[in-house]
CSV table of C-alpha atoms in Angstrom, one decimal:
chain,number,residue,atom,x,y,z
A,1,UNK,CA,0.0,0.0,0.0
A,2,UNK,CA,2.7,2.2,0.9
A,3,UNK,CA,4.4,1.3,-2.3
A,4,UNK,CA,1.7,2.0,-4.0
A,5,UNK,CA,1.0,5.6,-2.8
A,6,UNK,CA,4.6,6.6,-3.4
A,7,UNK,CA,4.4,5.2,-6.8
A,8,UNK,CA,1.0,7.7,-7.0
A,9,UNK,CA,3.0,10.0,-6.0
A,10,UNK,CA,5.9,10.0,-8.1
A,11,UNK,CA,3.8,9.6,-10.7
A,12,UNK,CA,2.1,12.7,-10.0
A,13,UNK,CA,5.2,14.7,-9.6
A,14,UNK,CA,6.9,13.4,-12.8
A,15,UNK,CA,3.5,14.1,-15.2
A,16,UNK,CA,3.9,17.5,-13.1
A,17,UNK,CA,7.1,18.1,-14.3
A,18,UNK,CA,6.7,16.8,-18.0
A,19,UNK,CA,3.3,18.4,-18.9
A,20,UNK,CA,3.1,21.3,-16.8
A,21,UNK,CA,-0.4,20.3,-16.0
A,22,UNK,CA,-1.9,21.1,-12.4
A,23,UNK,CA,-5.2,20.4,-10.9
A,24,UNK,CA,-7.1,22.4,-8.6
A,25,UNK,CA,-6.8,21.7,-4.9
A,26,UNK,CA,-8.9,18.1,-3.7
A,27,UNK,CA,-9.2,17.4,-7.1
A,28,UNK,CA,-9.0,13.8,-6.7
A,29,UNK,CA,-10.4,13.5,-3.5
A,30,UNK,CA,-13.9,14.9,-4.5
A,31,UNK,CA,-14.3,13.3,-7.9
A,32,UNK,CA,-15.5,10.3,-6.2
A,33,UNK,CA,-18.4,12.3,-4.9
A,34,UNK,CA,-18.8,14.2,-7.9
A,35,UNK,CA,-18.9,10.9,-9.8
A,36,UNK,CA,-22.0,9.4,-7.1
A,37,UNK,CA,-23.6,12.7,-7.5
A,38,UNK,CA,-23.7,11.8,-11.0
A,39,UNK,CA,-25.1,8.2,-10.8
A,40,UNK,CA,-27.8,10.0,-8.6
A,41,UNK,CA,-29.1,12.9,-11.0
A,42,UNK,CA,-29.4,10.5,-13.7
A,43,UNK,CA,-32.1,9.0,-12.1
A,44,UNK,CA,-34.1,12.2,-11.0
A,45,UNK,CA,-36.4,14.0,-13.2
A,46,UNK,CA,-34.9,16.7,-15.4
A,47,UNK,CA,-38.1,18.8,-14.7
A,48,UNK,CA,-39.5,20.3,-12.1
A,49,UNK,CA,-43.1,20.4,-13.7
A,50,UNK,CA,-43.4,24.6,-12.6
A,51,UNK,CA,-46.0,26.3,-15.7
A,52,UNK,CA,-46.9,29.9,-16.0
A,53,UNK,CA,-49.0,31.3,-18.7
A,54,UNK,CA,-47.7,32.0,-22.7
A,55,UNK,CA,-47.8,36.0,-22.0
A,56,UNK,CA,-46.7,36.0,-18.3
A,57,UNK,CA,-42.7,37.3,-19.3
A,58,UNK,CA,-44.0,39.4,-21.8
A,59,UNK,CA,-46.6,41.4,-19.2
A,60,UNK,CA,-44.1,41.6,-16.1
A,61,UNK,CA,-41.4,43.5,-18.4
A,62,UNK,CA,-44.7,46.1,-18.2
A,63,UNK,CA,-45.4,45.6,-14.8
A,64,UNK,CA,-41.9,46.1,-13.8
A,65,UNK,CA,-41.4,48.8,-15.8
A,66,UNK,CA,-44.7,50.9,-14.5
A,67,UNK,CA,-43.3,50.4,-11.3
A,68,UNK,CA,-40.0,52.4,-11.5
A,69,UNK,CA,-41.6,55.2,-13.4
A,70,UNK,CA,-44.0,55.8,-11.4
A,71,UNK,CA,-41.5,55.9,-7.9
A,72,UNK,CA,-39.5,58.7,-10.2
A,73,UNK,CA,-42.7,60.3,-10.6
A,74,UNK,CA,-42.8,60.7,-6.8
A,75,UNK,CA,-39.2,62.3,-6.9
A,76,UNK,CA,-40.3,65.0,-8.8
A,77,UNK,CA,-43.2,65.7,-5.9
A,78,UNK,CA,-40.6,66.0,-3.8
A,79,UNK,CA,-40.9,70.2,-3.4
A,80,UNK,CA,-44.4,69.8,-3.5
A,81,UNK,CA,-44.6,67.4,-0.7
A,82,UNK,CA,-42.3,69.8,1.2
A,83,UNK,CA,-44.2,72.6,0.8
A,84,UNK,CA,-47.2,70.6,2.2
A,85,UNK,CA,-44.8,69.3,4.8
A,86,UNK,CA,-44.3,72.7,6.3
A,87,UNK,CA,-47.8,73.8,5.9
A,88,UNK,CA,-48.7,71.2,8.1
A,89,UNK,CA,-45.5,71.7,10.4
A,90,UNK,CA,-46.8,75.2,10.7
A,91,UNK,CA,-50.2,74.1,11.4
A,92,UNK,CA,-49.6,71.9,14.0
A,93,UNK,CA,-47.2,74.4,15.7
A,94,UNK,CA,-50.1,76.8,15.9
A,95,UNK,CA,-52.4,74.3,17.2
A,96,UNK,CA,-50.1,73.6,19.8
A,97,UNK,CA,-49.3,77.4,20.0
A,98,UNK,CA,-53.1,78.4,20.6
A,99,UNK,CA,-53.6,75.0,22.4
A,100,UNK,CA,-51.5,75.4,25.1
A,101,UNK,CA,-53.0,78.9,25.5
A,102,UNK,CA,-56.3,78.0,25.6
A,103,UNK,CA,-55.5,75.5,28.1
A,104,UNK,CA,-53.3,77.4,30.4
A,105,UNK,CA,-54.8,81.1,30.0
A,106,UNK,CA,-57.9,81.3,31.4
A,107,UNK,CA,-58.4,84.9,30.1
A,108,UNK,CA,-58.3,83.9,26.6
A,109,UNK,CA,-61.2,84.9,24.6
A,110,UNK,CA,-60.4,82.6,21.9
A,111,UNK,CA,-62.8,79.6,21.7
A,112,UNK,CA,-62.0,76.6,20.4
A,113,UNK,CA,-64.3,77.4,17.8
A,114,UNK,CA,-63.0,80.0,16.6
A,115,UNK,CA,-59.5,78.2,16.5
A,116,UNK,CA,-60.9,75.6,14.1
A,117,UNK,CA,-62.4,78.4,12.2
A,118,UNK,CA,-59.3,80.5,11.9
A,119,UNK,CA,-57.4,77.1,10.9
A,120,UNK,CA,-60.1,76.4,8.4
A,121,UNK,CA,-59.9,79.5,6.8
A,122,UNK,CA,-56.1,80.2,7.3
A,123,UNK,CA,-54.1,77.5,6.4
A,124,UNK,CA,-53.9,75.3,3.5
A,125,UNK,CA,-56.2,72.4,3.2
A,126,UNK,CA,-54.3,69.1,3.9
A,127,UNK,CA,-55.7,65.6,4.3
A,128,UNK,CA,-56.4,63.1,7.3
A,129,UNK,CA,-52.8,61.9,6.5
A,130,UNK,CA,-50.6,64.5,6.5
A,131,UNK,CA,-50.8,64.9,10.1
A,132,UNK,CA,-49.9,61.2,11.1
A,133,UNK,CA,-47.4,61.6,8.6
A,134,UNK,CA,-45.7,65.1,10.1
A,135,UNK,CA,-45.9,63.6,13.3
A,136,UNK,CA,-43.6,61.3,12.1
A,137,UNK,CA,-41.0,62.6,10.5
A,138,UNK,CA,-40.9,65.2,13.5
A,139,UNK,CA,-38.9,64.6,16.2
A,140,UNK,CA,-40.5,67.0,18.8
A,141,UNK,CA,-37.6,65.7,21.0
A,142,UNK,CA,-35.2,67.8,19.4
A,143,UNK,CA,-37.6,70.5,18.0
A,144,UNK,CA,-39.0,73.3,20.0
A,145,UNK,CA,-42.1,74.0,17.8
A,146,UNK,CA,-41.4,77.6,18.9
A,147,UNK,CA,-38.0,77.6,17.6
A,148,UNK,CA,-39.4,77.0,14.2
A,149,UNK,CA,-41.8,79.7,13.8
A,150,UNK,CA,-40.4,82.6,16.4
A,151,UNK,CA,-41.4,85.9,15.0
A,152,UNK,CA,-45.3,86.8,15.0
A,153,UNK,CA,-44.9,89.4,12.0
A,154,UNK,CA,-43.1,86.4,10.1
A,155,UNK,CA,-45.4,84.3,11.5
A,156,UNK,CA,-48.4,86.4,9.6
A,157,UNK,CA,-46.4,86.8,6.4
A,158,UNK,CA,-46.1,83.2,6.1
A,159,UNK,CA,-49.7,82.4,6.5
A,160,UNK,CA,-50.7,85.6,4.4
A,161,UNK,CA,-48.8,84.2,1.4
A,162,UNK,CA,-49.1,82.0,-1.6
A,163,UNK,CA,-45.2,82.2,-2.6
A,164,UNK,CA,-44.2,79.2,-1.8
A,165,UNK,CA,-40.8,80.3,-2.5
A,166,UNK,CA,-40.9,83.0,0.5
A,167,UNK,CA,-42.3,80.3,2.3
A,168,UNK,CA,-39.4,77.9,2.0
A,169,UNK,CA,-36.9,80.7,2.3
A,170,UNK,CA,-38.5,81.9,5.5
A,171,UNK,CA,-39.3,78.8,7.3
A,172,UNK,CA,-35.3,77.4,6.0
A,173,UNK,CA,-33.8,80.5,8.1
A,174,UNK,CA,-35.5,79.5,11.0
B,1,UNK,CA,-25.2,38.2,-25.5
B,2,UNK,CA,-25.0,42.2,-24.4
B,3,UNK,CA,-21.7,43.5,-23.1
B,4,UNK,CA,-22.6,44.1,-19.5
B,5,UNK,CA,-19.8,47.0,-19.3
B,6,UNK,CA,-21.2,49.0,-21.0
B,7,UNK,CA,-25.3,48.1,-20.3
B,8,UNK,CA,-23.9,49.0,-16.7
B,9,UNK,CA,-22.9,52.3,-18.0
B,10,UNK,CA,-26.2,52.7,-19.7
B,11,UNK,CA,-27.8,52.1,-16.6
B,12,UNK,CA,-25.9,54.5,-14.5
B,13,UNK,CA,-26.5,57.3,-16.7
B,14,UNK,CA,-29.8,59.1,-15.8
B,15,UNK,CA,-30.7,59.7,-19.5
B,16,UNK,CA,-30.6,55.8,-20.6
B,17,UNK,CA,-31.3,54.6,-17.7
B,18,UNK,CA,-35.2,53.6,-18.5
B,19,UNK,CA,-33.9,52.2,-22.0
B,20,UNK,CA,-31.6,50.2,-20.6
B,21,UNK,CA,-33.4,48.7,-17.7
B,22,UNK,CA,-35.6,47.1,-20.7
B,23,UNK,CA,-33.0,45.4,-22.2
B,24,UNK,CA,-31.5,44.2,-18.6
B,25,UNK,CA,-35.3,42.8,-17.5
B,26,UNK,CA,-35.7,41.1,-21.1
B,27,UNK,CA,-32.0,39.4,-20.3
B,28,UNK,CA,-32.7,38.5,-17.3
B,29,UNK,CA,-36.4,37.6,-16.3
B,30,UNK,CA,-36.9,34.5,-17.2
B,31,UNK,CA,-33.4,33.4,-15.1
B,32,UNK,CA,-34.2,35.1,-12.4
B,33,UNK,CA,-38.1,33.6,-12.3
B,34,UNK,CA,-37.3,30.2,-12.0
B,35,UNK,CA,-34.6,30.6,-9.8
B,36,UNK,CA,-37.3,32.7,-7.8
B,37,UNK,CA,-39.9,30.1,-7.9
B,38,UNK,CA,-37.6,26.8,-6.9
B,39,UNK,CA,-37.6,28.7,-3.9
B,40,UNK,CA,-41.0,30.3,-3.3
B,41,UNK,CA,-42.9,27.7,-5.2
B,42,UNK,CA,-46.0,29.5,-6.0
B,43,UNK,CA,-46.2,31.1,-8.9
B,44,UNK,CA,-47.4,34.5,-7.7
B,45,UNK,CA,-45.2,34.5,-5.0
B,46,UNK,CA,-42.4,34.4,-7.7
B,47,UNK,CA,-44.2,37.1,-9.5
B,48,UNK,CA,-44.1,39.5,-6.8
B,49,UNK,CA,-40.6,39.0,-5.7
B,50,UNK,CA,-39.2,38.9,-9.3
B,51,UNK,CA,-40.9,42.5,-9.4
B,52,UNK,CA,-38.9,43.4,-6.3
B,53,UNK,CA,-35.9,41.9,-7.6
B,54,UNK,CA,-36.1,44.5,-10.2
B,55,UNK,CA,-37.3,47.1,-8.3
B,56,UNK,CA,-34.3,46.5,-6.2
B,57,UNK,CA,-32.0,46.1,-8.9
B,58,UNK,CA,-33.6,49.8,-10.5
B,59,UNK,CA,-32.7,51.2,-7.4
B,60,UNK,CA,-30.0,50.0,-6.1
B,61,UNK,CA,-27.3,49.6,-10.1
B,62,UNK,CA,-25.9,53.5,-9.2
B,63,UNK,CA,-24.4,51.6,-6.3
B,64,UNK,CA,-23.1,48.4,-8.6
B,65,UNK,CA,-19.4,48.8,-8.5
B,66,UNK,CA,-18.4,45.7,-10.9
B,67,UNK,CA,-17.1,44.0,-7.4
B,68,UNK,CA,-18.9,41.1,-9.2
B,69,UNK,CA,-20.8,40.2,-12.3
B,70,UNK,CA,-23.9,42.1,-13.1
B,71,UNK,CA,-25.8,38.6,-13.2
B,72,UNK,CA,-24.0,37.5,-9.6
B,73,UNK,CA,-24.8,40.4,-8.0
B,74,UNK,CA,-29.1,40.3,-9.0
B,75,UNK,CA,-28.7,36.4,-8.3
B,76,UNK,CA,-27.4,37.9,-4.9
B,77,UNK,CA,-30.6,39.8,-4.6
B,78,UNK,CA,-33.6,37.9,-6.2
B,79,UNK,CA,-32.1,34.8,-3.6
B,80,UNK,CA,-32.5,37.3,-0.3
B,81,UNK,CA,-35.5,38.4,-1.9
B,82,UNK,CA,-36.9,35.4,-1.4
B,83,UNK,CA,-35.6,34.0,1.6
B,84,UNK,CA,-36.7,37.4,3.1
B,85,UNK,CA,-40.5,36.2,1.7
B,86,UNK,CA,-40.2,33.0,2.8
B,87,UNK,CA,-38.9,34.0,6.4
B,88,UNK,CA,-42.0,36.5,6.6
B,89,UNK,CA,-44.5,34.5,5.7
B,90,UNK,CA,-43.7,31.8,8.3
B,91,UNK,CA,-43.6,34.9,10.9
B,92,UNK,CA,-46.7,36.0,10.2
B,93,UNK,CA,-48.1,32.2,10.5
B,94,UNK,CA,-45.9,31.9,13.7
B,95,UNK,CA,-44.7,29.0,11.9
B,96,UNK,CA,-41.6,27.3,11.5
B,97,UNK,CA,-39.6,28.2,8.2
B,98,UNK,CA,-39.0,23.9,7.5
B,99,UNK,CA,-42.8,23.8,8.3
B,100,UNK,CA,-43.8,26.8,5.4
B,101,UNK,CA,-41.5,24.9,3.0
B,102,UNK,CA,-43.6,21.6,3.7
B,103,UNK,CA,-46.7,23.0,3.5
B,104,UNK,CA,-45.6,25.4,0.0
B,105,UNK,CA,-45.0,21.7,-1.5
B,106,UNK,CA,-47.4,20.1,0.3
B,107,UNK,CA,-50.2,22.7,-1.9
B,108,UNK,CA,-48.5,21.6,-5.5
B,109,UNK,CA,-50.7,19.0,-6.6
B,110,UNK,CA,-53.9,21.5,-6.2
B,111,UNK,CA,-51.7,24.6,-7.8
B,112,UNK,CA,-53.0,25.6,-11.3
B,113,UNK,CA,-48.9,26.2,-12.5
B,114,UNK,CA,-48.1,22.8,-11.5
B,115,UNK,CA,-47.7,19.8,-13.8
B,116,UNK,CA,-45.5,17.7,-12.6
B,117,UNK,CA,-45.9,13.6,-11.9
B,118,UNK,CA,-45.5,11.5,-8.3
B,119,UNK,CA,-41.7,11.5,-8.9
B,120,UNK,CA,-41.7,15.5,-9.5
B,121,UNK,CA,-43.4,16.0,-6.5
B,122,UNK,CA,-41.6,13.7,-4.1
B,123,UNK,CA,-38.1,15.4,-6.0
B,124,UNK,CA,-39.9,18.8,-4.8
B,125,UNK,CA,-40.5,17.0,-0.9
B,126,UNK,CA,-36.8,16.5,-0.9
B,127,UNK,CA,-35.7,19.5,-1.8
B,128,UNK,CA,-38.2,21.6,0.2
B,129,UNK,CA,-36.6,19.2,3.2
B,130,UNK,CA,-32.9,20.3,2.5
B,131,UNK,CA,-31.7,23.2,4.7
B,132,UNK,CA,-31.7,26.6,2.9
B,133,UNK,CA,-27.9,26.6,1.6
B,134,UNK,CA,-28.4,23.0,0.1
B,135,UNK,CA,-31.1,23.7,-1.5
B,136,UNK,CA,-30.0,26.9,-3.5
B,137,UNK,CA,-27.2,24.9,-4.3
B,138,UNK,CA,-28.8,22.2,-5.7
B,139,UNK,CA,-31.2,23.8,-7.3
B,140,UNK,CA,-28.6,26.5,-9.3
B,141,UNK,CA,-26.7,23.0,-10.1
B,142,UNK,CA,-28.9,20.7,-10.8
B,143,UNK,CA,-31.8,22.5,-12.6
B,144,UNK,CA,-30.3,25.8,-13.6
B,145,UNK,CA,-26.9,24.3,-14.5
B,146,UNK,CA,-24.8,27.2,-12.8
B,147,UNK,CA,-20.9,26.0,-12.6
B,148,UNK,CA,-19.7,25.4,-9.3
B,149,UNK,CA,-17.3,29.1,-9.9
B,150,UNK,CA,-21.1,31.1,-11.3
B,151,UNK,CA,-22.6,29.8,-7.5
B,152,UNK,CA,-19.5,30.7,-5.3
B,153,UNK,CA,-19.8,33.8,-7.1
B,154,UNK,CA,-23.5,34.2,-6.4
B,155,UNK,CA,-23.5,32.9,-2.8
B,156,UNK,CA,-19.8,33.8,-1.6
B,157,UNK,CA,-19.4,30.3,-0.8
B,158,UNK,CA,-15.9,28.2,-1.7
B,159,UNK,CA,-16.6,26.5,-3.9
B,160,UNK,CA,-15.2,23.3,-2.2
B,161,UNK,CA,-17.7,24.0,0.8
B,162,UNK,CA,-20.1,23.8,-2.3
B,163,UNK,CA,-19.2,20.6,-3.9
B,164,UNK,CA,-19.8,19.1,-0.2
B,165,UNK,CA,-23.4,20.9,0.1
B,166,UNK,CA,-24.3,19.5,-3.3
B,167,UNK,CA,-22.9,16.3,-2.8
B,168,UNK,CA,-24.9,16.3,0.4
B,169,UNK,CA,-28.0,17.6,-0.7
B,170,UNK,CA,-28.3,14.9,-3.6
B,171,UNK,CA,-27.6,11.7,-1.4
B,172,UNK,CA,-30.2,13.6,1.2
B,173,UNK,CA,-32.6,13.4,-2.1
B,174,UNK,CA,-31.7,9.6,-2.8
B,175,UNK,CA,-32.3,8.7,0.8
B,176,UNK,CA,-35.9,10.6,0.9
B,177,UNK,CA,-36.8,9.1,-2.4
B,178,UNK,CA,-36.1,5.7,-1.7
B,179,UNK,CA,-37.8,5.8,1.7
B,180,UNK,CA,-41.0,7.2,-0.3
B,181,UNK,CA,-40.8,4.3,-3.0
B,182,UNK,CA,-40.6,1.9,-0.1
């Protein structure tokens, strides 16, 4: 046995030296699985017996495709949704503003009425998600709603106008 | 066969980029499907998380740095894709992800976008029974024909460790399949 491994061996190391050939690392160690392996896959099926329809590549190239366009078509919302973004920053900031207010001064003649009222006719119309969604990109931890807004005359020329421009400006400085 | 240099390029240049996400889809969907459903079984299951792959792939090609092929690299992601499925659907069942896997196979004879015989079946039994890295390697072997170099690449797996998962996973499949005929 011995014998015979050296002869291996030499064997090895003189077709080494006359052809130059190598093999990769285990090479002769792992063809016996890779030869069982074999004898095994010839007896399983070739298929695995999945279908889809005819048209079903041709329609999810569409699909696919409708998809990415329409996520860039939410980049380009991107000033619009901050606009909104800092409309309803700014609204909540009052609410909480005139909320506090109402709740700590009892001399305030504002009702809450009239705070809905003044919102109403005020401040840009938003919907029921916007607020959930501010909430949430807010972190009131680090954000004194006062700091953002702390100039009343600002404050006014803010909600008086419809340049969103100024707006962004204004509320950026702050 | 399109250069992937230069489709890269195409991709990472805003003004081709739609044009050339076509061509990379039409190269690469019907690959990245079936290697999709071996693993997710259903057929709209692969649907959706081919769509992610791409979605993903859409997103994600400004980051794509050649480190490895193009093809390697969305391999990389339509196989997490669908582990990450798999893992959440047995999450939201509180199940076991072995148990899902039984019960995905378990469903094929009643599936619409199934046709396969008994032997199909019970080969889909065996490999649904295979833990997860024998079973993407015996599936990119034995039914997509990957070399053992292609899934090394793909999985970042030697691929010595990868001739033993194979060579594992197919006398697992002779063992489960001779039980079943017995």
């Amino acid at each position: 046995m011995k014998e015979t491994s050296k002869h291996i061996k030499d064997w090895k190391l003189a077709d080494n030296i006359k052809t130059g050939f190598t093999i990769p690392e285990n090479y002769f160690t792992d063809i016996e699985d890779d030869f069982s392996s074999k004898l095994i896959e010839d007896k399983l099926p070739k298929h695995n017996g999945f279908q889809i329809t005819k048209a079903y590549f041709e329609n999810v190239e569409n699909n696919i495709i409708e998809k990415t366009i329409h996520k860039k078509g939410k980049l380009i919302n991107f000033k619009t949704r901050k606009i909104k973004l800092i409309s309803v920053a700014a609204s909540i900031a009052l609410l909480l503003f005139f909320g506090s207010n109402f709740i700590y001064n009892t001399n305030t003649e504002l009702s809450s009425e009239e705070i809905i009222s003044w919102l109403d006719m005020n401040v840009n119309s938003f919907s029921n998600d916007d607020i959930p969604i501010t909430l949430t990109e807010l972190n009131f931890n680090d954000t004194n709603p006062y700091d953002i807004i702390n100039s009343e005359v600002i404050l006014e020329s803010l909600l008086n106008s419809n340049d969103e421009d100024f707006i962004v400006e204004n509320i950026e400085t702050y | 066969m399109i250069d992937e240099i230069s489709l890269v390029k195409e991709l990472q240049n805003v003004q081709t980029k739609q044009k050339a996400f076509r061509v990379l889809i039409s190269e690469y969907k019907e690959r990245l499907y079936w290697h999709i459903r071996k693993i997710v079984i259903s057929h709209d299951d692969a649907d959706d998380v081919l769509q992610n792959t791409f979605i993903k792939v859409f997103r994600g090609i400004d980051r794509f740095k050649h480190d490895s092929k193009l093809y390697s690299w969305m391999y990389r992601i339509a196989t997490n894709e669908s582990i990450t499925f798999i893992n959440k659907r047995a999450r939201e069942r509180n199940i076991d992800i072995s148990e899902i896997k039984q019960e995905l196979v378990t469903n094929l004879p009643s599936d619409a976008w199934f046709s396969g015989n008994d032997i199909q079946i019970i080969l889909q039994e065996a490999v649904a029974r295979l833990p997860n890295k024998q079973q993407l390697v015996f599936n990119m072997k034995y039914f997509d024909h990957l070399k053992y170099q292609e899934i090394s690449e793909i999985l970042g797996t030697s691929v010595g460790g990868l001739k033993a998962s194979y060579f594992q996973a197919v006398k697992k499949i002779e063992n489960y399949i001779k039980t079943k005929h017995n």
